[in-house]
Amino acid sequence: PVVAVILAGGTGSRLYPASRSDRPKQFLALGGDDDRSLLARTAARTGFADATLVATRPEFAAEVPEHAPDAEVVVEPVGRDTGPAALYATHRAREAVDGDPVVVVLPADHHVPDADAFEATMARGARVAGDTGRLVAFGVEPTRPATGYGYIEPGEERGGTGSAPAYRDLAAFHEKPDADTAAEYLDEGHYWNAGIFAWTPAALFREARGTPLGPLADALDGDDPDPEAGFWAVEPVSVDYAVMERAARAAVVPADFAWDDLGSWDALERVLDAGDPDGDGTDAADNAVAGDAEVLSVDAADNVVAGDDKHVSLVGVEGLCVVAYDDRVLVVPKEEAQRVRDAVDRLKEAG
Ligand code: GDD
Ligand code: MG
């Protein structure tokens, strides 16, 4: 059996001020053509799985059923980033179905217009994970030297004979490089990491030993699992740094579907433009407009504007994200949109 695990416990700080501590990005309806939240749209793409779990931290657990009514909610004792979350949810997946499952871990912040192509690829990746006992990542063809993604160096080609799906060795995994290194990876033919993984519980627990997730793996693996103690025994760490960068046996399956990560404001422009090349998502001056913002543009182009029922006037500016929700305003150049996280960290420090 295949179990889909949706990771929906992040705060989405790069989408501030639309996302706030009590309103994380997975519950927002950004970048879609309907009112469904990112989490609801993610859950609607899990038809390839026999069961779906949504993993989240305690603060968000009560709201999950509104967005994913058919999923089982897995609550982490405390937010420790995606490494502990993925390991714990994978452990819980063993209990959710009869027989040894393959687990497919999905972020809740992706834009994937073609659900059929997506589900076919997930089924292929799950098969590779089940057949080979490797950790399987999905590789997206990169189009720019993005610094917000992981990069995968592919190795030897394998499979692809008979009905066995094709995949490649995962030769190296590099999470979030700086811009120069990202440009080199692009030249060298690396993939972007889609942030989606497939593995058997046995494979993940094998690879988690000797990593920062080791103490949690030990706490979950005995006869008497103790998630509470295990979570308090680990530091926050993403699954990419904790496991993927050091996995001994991993594979990459090409992601042959259109894909974007909606985790930062610059992404909205790509998604709105792609979905709507001649108009609705973008105004006449080619500003991308999201949410309920209304824009007056005077010699202003290539900006991203988002807001809740705000009227925004842009005069003579280019390449900015201008975002206004509640009593908060954010202005950031598009190419620095990843750094909104730093502003949110400062706000938290300031209380
Ligand atoms: N359950 C749970 N618990 N989920 C969490 C937690 C947590 O503590 N922290 C984050 N998440 C969820 C987020 O809600 C999101 O759905 C998902 O995990 C991924 O987190 P992001 O913060 O969006 O990760 P990223 O985009 O910076 O990087 C990852 O995805 C990229 C592609 O989208 C990495 O895997 C990159 O390598 C990858 O390229
Ligand atoms: Mg993301």
Coordinates of C-alpha atoms and ligand atoms in Angstrom, one line a residue:
P1 CA 0.0 0.0 0.0
V2 CA 1.0 3.6 -0.5
V3 CA 0.4 6.2 2.2
A4 CA 0.6 9.9 1.3
V5 CA 1.9 12.2 4.1
I6 CA 1.3 15.9 3.7
L7 CA 3.6 18.1 5.7
A8 CA 1.5 21.0 6.9
G9 CA 3.2 22.3 10.0
G10 CA 5.3 25.1 8.7
T11 CA 4.6 28.8 9.5
G12 CA 5.2 30.1 6.0
S13 CA 7.2 33.0 7.2
R14 CA 8.3 34.0 3.6
L15 CA 4.7 34.7 2.8
Y16 CA 4.4 37.3 5.6
P17 CA 2.1 39.2 6.1
A18 CA -0.5 37.0 4.4
S19 CA 0.8 34.2 6.6
R20 CA 0.9 35.0 10.3
S21 CA 1.6 32.7 13.2
D22 CA -2.1 31.8 13.5
R23 CA -2.6 31.7 9.7
P24 CA 0.1 29.7 8.1
K25 CA 0.5 29.5 4.3
Q26 CA -1.0 26.0 4.0
F27 CA -4.4 27.4 5.0
L28 CA -4.2 30.3 2.5
A29 CA -5.8 30.1 -1.0
L30 CA -2.9 31.7 -2.8
G31 CA -2.2 31.2 -6.5
G32 CA -5.2 29.1 -7.4
D33 CA -8.2 29.7 -9.5
D34 CA -10.6 28.8 -6.7
D35 CA -11.0 29.4 -3.0
R36 CA -9.4 26.2 -1.9
S37 CA -6.4 26.4 0.4
L38 CA -2.9 25.1 -0.6
L39 CA -3.5 22.2 1.8
A40 CA -6.9 21.4 0.3
R41 CA -5.4 21.4 -3.2
T42 CA -2.6 19.2 -2.0
A43 CA -5.0 16.7 -0.5
A44 CA -7.0 16.6 -3.7
R45 CA -3.9 15.2 -5.5
T46 CA -3.4 12.1 -3.3
G47 CA -5.6 9.8 -5.4
F48 CA -2.5 7.6 -6.0
A49 CA -2.4 6.7 -2.2
D50 CA -4.5 4.2 -0.2
A51 CA -4.5 6.5 2.9
T52 CA -3.5 10.1 3.5
L53 CA -2.0 11.6 6.7
V54 CA -1.6 15.3 7.4
A55 CA 1.3 15.9 9.8
T56 CA 1.3 19.2 11.7
R57 CA 2.2 20.8 14.9
P58 CA -0.2 21.2 17.8
E59 CA -1.2 24.8 17.1
F60 CA -2.6 24.0 13.7
A61 CA -4.1 20.5 14.2
A62 CA -7.7 21.6 14.9
E63 CA -8.0 23.4 11.6
V64 CA -6.7 20.6 9.4
P65 CA -10.0 18.7 8.9
E66 CA -11.6 21.8 7.4
H67 CA -9.0 21.6 4.6
A68 CA -8.5 17.8 4.3
P69 CA -11.6 16.1 5.7
D70 CA -10.6 12.6 4.5
A71 CA -7.1 12.6 6.0
E72 CA -5.9 11.4 9.4
V73 CA -4.2 14.1 11.4
V74 CA -0.8 13.3 12.9
V75 CA 0.2 15.8 15.5
E76 CA 3.9 16.3 16.4
P77 CA 4.4 16.9 20.1
V78 CA 6.3 20.1 19.2
G79 CA 7.4 21.8 15.9
R80 CA 10.9 20.6 15.0
D81 CA 10.9 21.3 11.2
T82 CA 10.4 18.7 8.5
G83 CA 13.0 16.1 9.5
P84 CA 11.3 15.0 12.7
A85 CA 7.9 15.5 11.1
A86 CA 8.7 13.2 8.2
L87 CA 10.2 10.6 10.4
Y88 CA 7.3 10.6 12.8
A89 CA 4.6 10.6 10.1
T90 CA 6.4 7.7 8.4
H91 CA 6.3 5.8 11.6
R92 CA 2.6 6.5 11.9
A93 CA 2.0 5.3 8.4
R94 CA 3.1 1.9 9.4
E95 CA 0.0 1.8 11.7
A96 CA -2.3 3.4 9.2
V97 CA -2.5 0.5 6.7
D98 CA -2.2 -3.3 6.6
G99 CA 1.1 -4.4 5.2
D100 CA 4.4 -2.6 4.6
P101 CA 3.6 0.8 3.1
V102 CA 5.6 3.0 0.8
V103 CA 5.3 6.5 2.1
V104 CA 5.1 9.6 -0.2
V105 CA 5.9 12.8 1.6
L106 CA 4.3 15.9 0.1
P107 CA 4.8 19.6 1.1
A108 CA 1.6 21.6 1.3
D109 CA 2.9 24.7 -0.6
H110 CA 3.1 23.5 -4.2
H111 CA 1.4 24.6 -7.4
V112 CA 0.8 21.6 -9.7
P113 CA -1.8 22.3 -12.4
D114 CA -1.8 18.8 -13.9
A115 CA -3.0 16.4 -11.2
D116 CA -3.1 13.4 -13.5
A117 CA 0.6 13.7 -14.6
F118 CA 1.5 14.4 -10.9
E119 CA -0.3 11.3 -9.7
A120 CA 1.2 9.1 -12.4
T121 CA 4.7 10.2 -11.4
M122 CA 4.0 9.7 -7.7
A123 CA 2.9 6.1 -8.4
R124 CA 6.2 5.5 -10.4
G125 CA 8.3 7.0 -7.6
A126 CA 6.5 4.9 -5.0
R127 CA 7.2 1.8 -7.1
V128 CA 10.9 2.6 -7.3
A129 CA 11.0 3.2 -3.5
G130 CA 9.3 -0.2 -2.8
D131 CA 11.4 -2.1 -5.3
T132 CA 14.8 -0.7 -4.4
G133 CA 14.7 0.3 -0.8
R134 CA 16.2 3.7 -1.7
L135 CA 15.1 7.1 -0.6
V136 CA 13.5 8.5 -3.7
A137 CA 13.5 12.2 -4.5
F138 CA 11.7 13.8 -7.5
G139 CA 13.8 16.0 -9.8
V140 CA 12.5 19.1 -11.5
E141 CA 14.3 20.6 -14.6
P142 CA 15.6 23.9 -13.2
T143 CA 15.0 27.1 -15.1
R144 CA 17.0 29.6 -13.1
P145 CA 19.7 29.6 -10.3
A146 CA 17.1 29.6 -7.5
T147 CA 18.6 29.7 -4.0
G148 CA 15.4 28.5 -2.2
Y149 CA 15.6 24.9 -3.5
G150 CA 17.7 21.8 -3.0
Y151 CA 19.8 20.6 -6.0
I152 CA 20.2 17.0 -7.0
E153 CA 23.2 15.7 -9.0
P154 CA 21.9 12.7 -10.9
G155 CA 24.1 9.6 -11.5
E156 CA 23.8 6.3 -13.4
E157 CA 20.5 5.7 -15.2
R158 CA 18.6 2.6 -14.0
G159 CA 15.4 0.7 -14.4
G160 CA 13.2 1.5 -17.4
T161 CA 13.1 -2.0 -18.7
G162 CA 9.9 -3.9 -19.1
S163 CA 7.3 -2.3 -16.8
A164 CA 10.0 -1.1 -14.3
P165 CA 10.0 2.7 -14.0
A166 CA 13.2 4.6 -14.9
Y167 CA 15.2 6.4 -12.3
R168 CA 18.7 7.6 -11.7
D169 CA 21.2 7.2 -8.8
L170 CA 21.1 10.2 -6.6
A171 CA 24.8 11.1 -6.7
A172 CA 24.7 14.1 -4.4
F173 CA 22.1 16.4 -2.8
H174 CA 22.8 20.0 -1.9
E175 CA 20.2 22.0 0.0
K176 CA 19.8 25.7 -0.7
P177 CA 23.1 26.8 -2.3
D178 CA 24.2 30.4 -2.6
A179 CA 23.5 32.0 -6.0
D180 CA 27.0 31.3 -7.5
T181 CA 26.9 27.7 -6.6
A182 CA 23.3 27.4 -7.8
A183 CA 24.5 28.7 -11.2
E184 CA 27.2 26.1 -11.3
Y185 CA 24.7 23.3 -10.5
L186 CA 22.5 24.6 -13.4
D187 CA 25.5 24.3 -15.8
E188 CA 26.3 20.8 -14.5
G189 CA 22.8 19.5 -15.2
H190 CA 21.5 19.1 -11.7
Y191 CA 17.9 18.9 -10.9
W192 CA 15.9 20.9 -8.5
N193 CA 14.6 18.9 -5.6
A194 CA 10.8 19.0 -5.8
G195 CA 10.6 18.5 -2.0
I196 CA 8.6 15.3 -2.4
F197 CA 10.0 12.0 -1.3
A198 CA 9.0 8.3 -1.4
W199 CA 10.5 5.7 0.8
T200 CA 9.6 2.6 2.9
P201 CA 9.7 3.1 6.6
A202 CA 12.6 0.6 6.8
A203 CA 14.6 2.7 4.4
L204 CA 14.0 5.9 6.2
F205 CA 14.8 4.5 9.6
R206 CA 18.0 2.9 8.2
E207 CA 19.1 6.2 6.7
A208 CA 18.1 8.2 9.8
R209 CA 20.5 6.4 12.1
G210 CA 23.7 8.4 12.7
T211 CA 22.0 11.6 11.6
P212 CA 20.5 14.4 13.8
L213 CA 17.3 12.4 13.6
G214 CA 18.9 9.4 15.3
P215 CA 17.5 10.0 18.8
L216 CA 14.0 10.3 17.4
A217 CA 14.4 7.1 15.3
D218 CA 15.5 5.3 18.4
A219 CA 12.6 6.6 20.4
L220 CA 10.1 5.5 17.7
D221 CA 11.6 2.2 16.7
G222 CA 11.3 0.1 19.9
D223 CA 8.4 -2.0 21.2
D224 CA 7.3 1.0 23.3
P225 CA 7.5 4.1 21.0
D226 CA 7.8 7.4 22.8
P227 CA 7.4 10.3 20.3
E228 CA 7.2 12.9 23.1
A229 CA 10.7 12.1 24.4
G230 CA 12.0 11.6 20.9
F231 CA 10.9 15.1 19.7
W232 CA 12.4 16.8 22.7
A233 CA 15.7 14.9 22.1
V234 CA 16.2 16.4 18.6
E235 CA 16.9 19.9 17.3
P236 CA 14.9 21.5 14.5
V237 CA 16.2 20.3 11.2
S238 CA 14.8 19.9 7.7
V239 CA 14.6 16.5 6.1
D240 CA 16.8 17.8 3.4
Y241 CA 19.8 18.6 5.7
A242 CA 19.2 15.8 8.1
V243 CA 18.7 12.8 5.7
M244 CA 18.8 13.6 2.0
E245 CA 22.3 15.3 2.0
R246 CA 23.8 12.2 3.6
A247 CA 21.7 9.3 2.4
A248 CA 23.7 6.3 1.3
R249 CA 21.1 4.8 -1.0
A250 CA 18.9 7.3 -2.8
A251 CA 17.4 7.7 -6.2
V252 CA 15.9 10.5 -8.3
V253 CA 12.8 10.2 -10.5
P254 CA 12.2 13.0 -13.0
A255 CA 9.2 15.1 -12.1
D256 CA 7.5 15.4 -15.6
F257 CA 4.8 17.8 -14.5
A258 CA 4.6 21.6 -14.2
W259 CA 5.6 22.5 -10.7
D260 CA 6.3 25.6 -8.6
D261 CA 6.8 26.2 -4.9
L262 CA 4.4 28.9 -3.7
G263 CA 6.5 29.6 -0.6
S264 CA 7.7 33.1 -1.5
W265 CA 6.1 36.2 -3.0
D266 CA 8.1 36.0 -6.3
A267 CA 6.5 32.7 -7.0
L268 CA 3.1 34.2 -7.4
E269 CA 4.2 36.1 -10.5
R270 CA 5.3 32.9 -12.2
V271 CA 2.1 31.0 -11.3
L272 CA -0.3 33.8 -12.2
D273 CA 1.5 34.5 -15.5
A274 CA 1.6 30.9 -16.5
G275 CA -2.0 30.3 -15.6
D276 CA -3.2 33.4 -17.4
P277 CA -0.8 34.7 -20.0
D278 CA -3.1 37.4 -21.4
G279 CA -4.8 39.1 -18.6
D280 CA -6.7 38.3 -15.5
G281 CA -3.9 37.4 -13.1
T282 CA -1.8 40.3 -14.4
D283 CA -2.8 43.9 -15.1
A284 CA -2.1 45.8 -18.3
A285 CA 1.4 46.8 -17.1
D286 CA 2.2 43.2 -16.3
N287 CA 2.0 43.5 -12.6
A288 CA 0.9 40.2 -11.0
V289 CA -2.0 40.8 -8.7
A290 CA -3.1 38.3 -6.1
G291 CA -5.7 38.1 -3.4
D292 CA -8.3 40.9 -3.3
A293 CA -5.8 43.7 -4.0
E294 CA -6.8 46.3 -6.5
V295 CA -3.9 48.1 -8.3
L296 CA -3.4 51.5 -9.9
S297 CA -0.3 51.4 -12.0
V298 CA 1.4 54.5 -13.3
D299 CA 4.5 53.5 -15.2
A300 CA 5.0 50.6 -12.9
A301 CA 5.7 47.1 -14.3
D302 CA 6.7 43.6 -13.3
N303 CA 5.7 44.0 -9.7
V304 CA 3.9 41.5 -7.6
V305 CA 1.0 42.9 -5.6
A306 CA -1.0 41.0 -3.0
G307 CA -3.5 42.1 -0.4
D308 CA -6.7 41.7 1.4
D309 CA -9.1 44.2 -0.1
K310 CA -6.5 46.9 -0.4
H311 CA -6.1 49.6 -3.1
V312 CA -2.5 49.8 -4.0
S313 CA -1.0 52.6 -6.2
L314 CA 2.3 51.9 -7.9
V315 CA 4.2 54.8 -9.5
G316 CA 7.4 54.3 -11.5
V317 CA 8.5 51.1 -9.7
E318 CA 9.7 47.8 -11.1
G319 CA 10.5 44.4 -9.8
L320 CA 9.0 44.8 -6.4
C321 CA 6.7 42.7 -4.2
V322 CA 4.2 44.9 -2.5
V323 CA 2.0 43.0 0.0
A324 CA -0.6 44.4 2.4
Y325 CA -2.6 42.3 4.8
D326 CA -4.4 43.5 8.0
D327 CA -2.4 46.4 9.3
R328 CA 0.9 45.2 7.8
V329 CA 2.8 46.2 4.7
L330 CA 5.8 44.4 3.2
V331 CA 7.9 45.7 0.3
V332 CA 10.8 43.6 -1.1
P333 CA 12.6 43.3 -4.4
K334 CA 11.4 40.1 -6.2
E335 CA 14.9 38.6 -6.2
E336 CA 15.2 39.0 -2.5
A337 CA 11.9 37.5 -1.6
Q338 CA 13.5 34.6 0.2
R339 CA 14.8 37.1 2.8
V340 CA 11.4 37.9 4.1
R341 CA 12.1 35.1 6.5
D342 CA 14.8 37.4 8.1
A343 CA 12.2 40.2 8.7
V344 CA 9.9 37.7 10.4
D345 CA 12.7 36.5 12.6
R346 CA 13.4 40.0 13.6
L347 CA 9.7 40.6 14.4
K348 CA 9.7 37.5 16.5
E349 CA 12.8 38.6 18.4
A350 CA 11.1 42.0 19.0
G351 CA 8.1 40.1 20.4
Ligands
GDD1 N1 4.4 18.8 9.9 C1 5.3 19.8 9.7 N2 6.1 20.1 10.8 N3 5.5 20.3 8.5 C2 6.4 21.3 8.4 C3 7.2 21.8 9.5 C4 7.0 21.1 10.8 O1 7.7 21.4 11.7 N4 8.0 22.8 9.0 C5 7.7 22.9 7.7 N5 6.7 22.1 7.3 C6 6.0 21.9 6.0 C7 5.6 23.2 5.4 O2 4.3 23.6 5.8 C8 5.7 22.9 3.9 O3 4.4 22.3 3.5 C9 6.7 21.8 3.8 O4 6.9 21.4 5.2 C10 8.0 22.3 3.2 O5 8.6 23.3 4.0 P1 9.1 24.6 3.3 O6 9.6 25.6 4.3 O7 8.2 25.1 2.2 O8 10.4 24.0 2.5 P2 11.2 24.8 1.4 O9 10.3 25.1 0.3 O10 12.0 25.9 2.0 O11 12.3 23.7 0.9 C11 11.9 22.3 0.6 O12 11.1 22.3 -0.6 C12 11.8 22.7 -1.8 C13 10.8 22.6 -3.0 O13 9.6 23.1 -2.7 C14 13.2 21.5 0.4 O14 12.8 20.2 0.3 C15 13.9 21.9 -0.8 O15 15.1 21.1 -1.0 C16 13.0 21.9 -2.0 O16 13.7 22.3 -3.2
MG2 MG 8.3 25.3 0.1

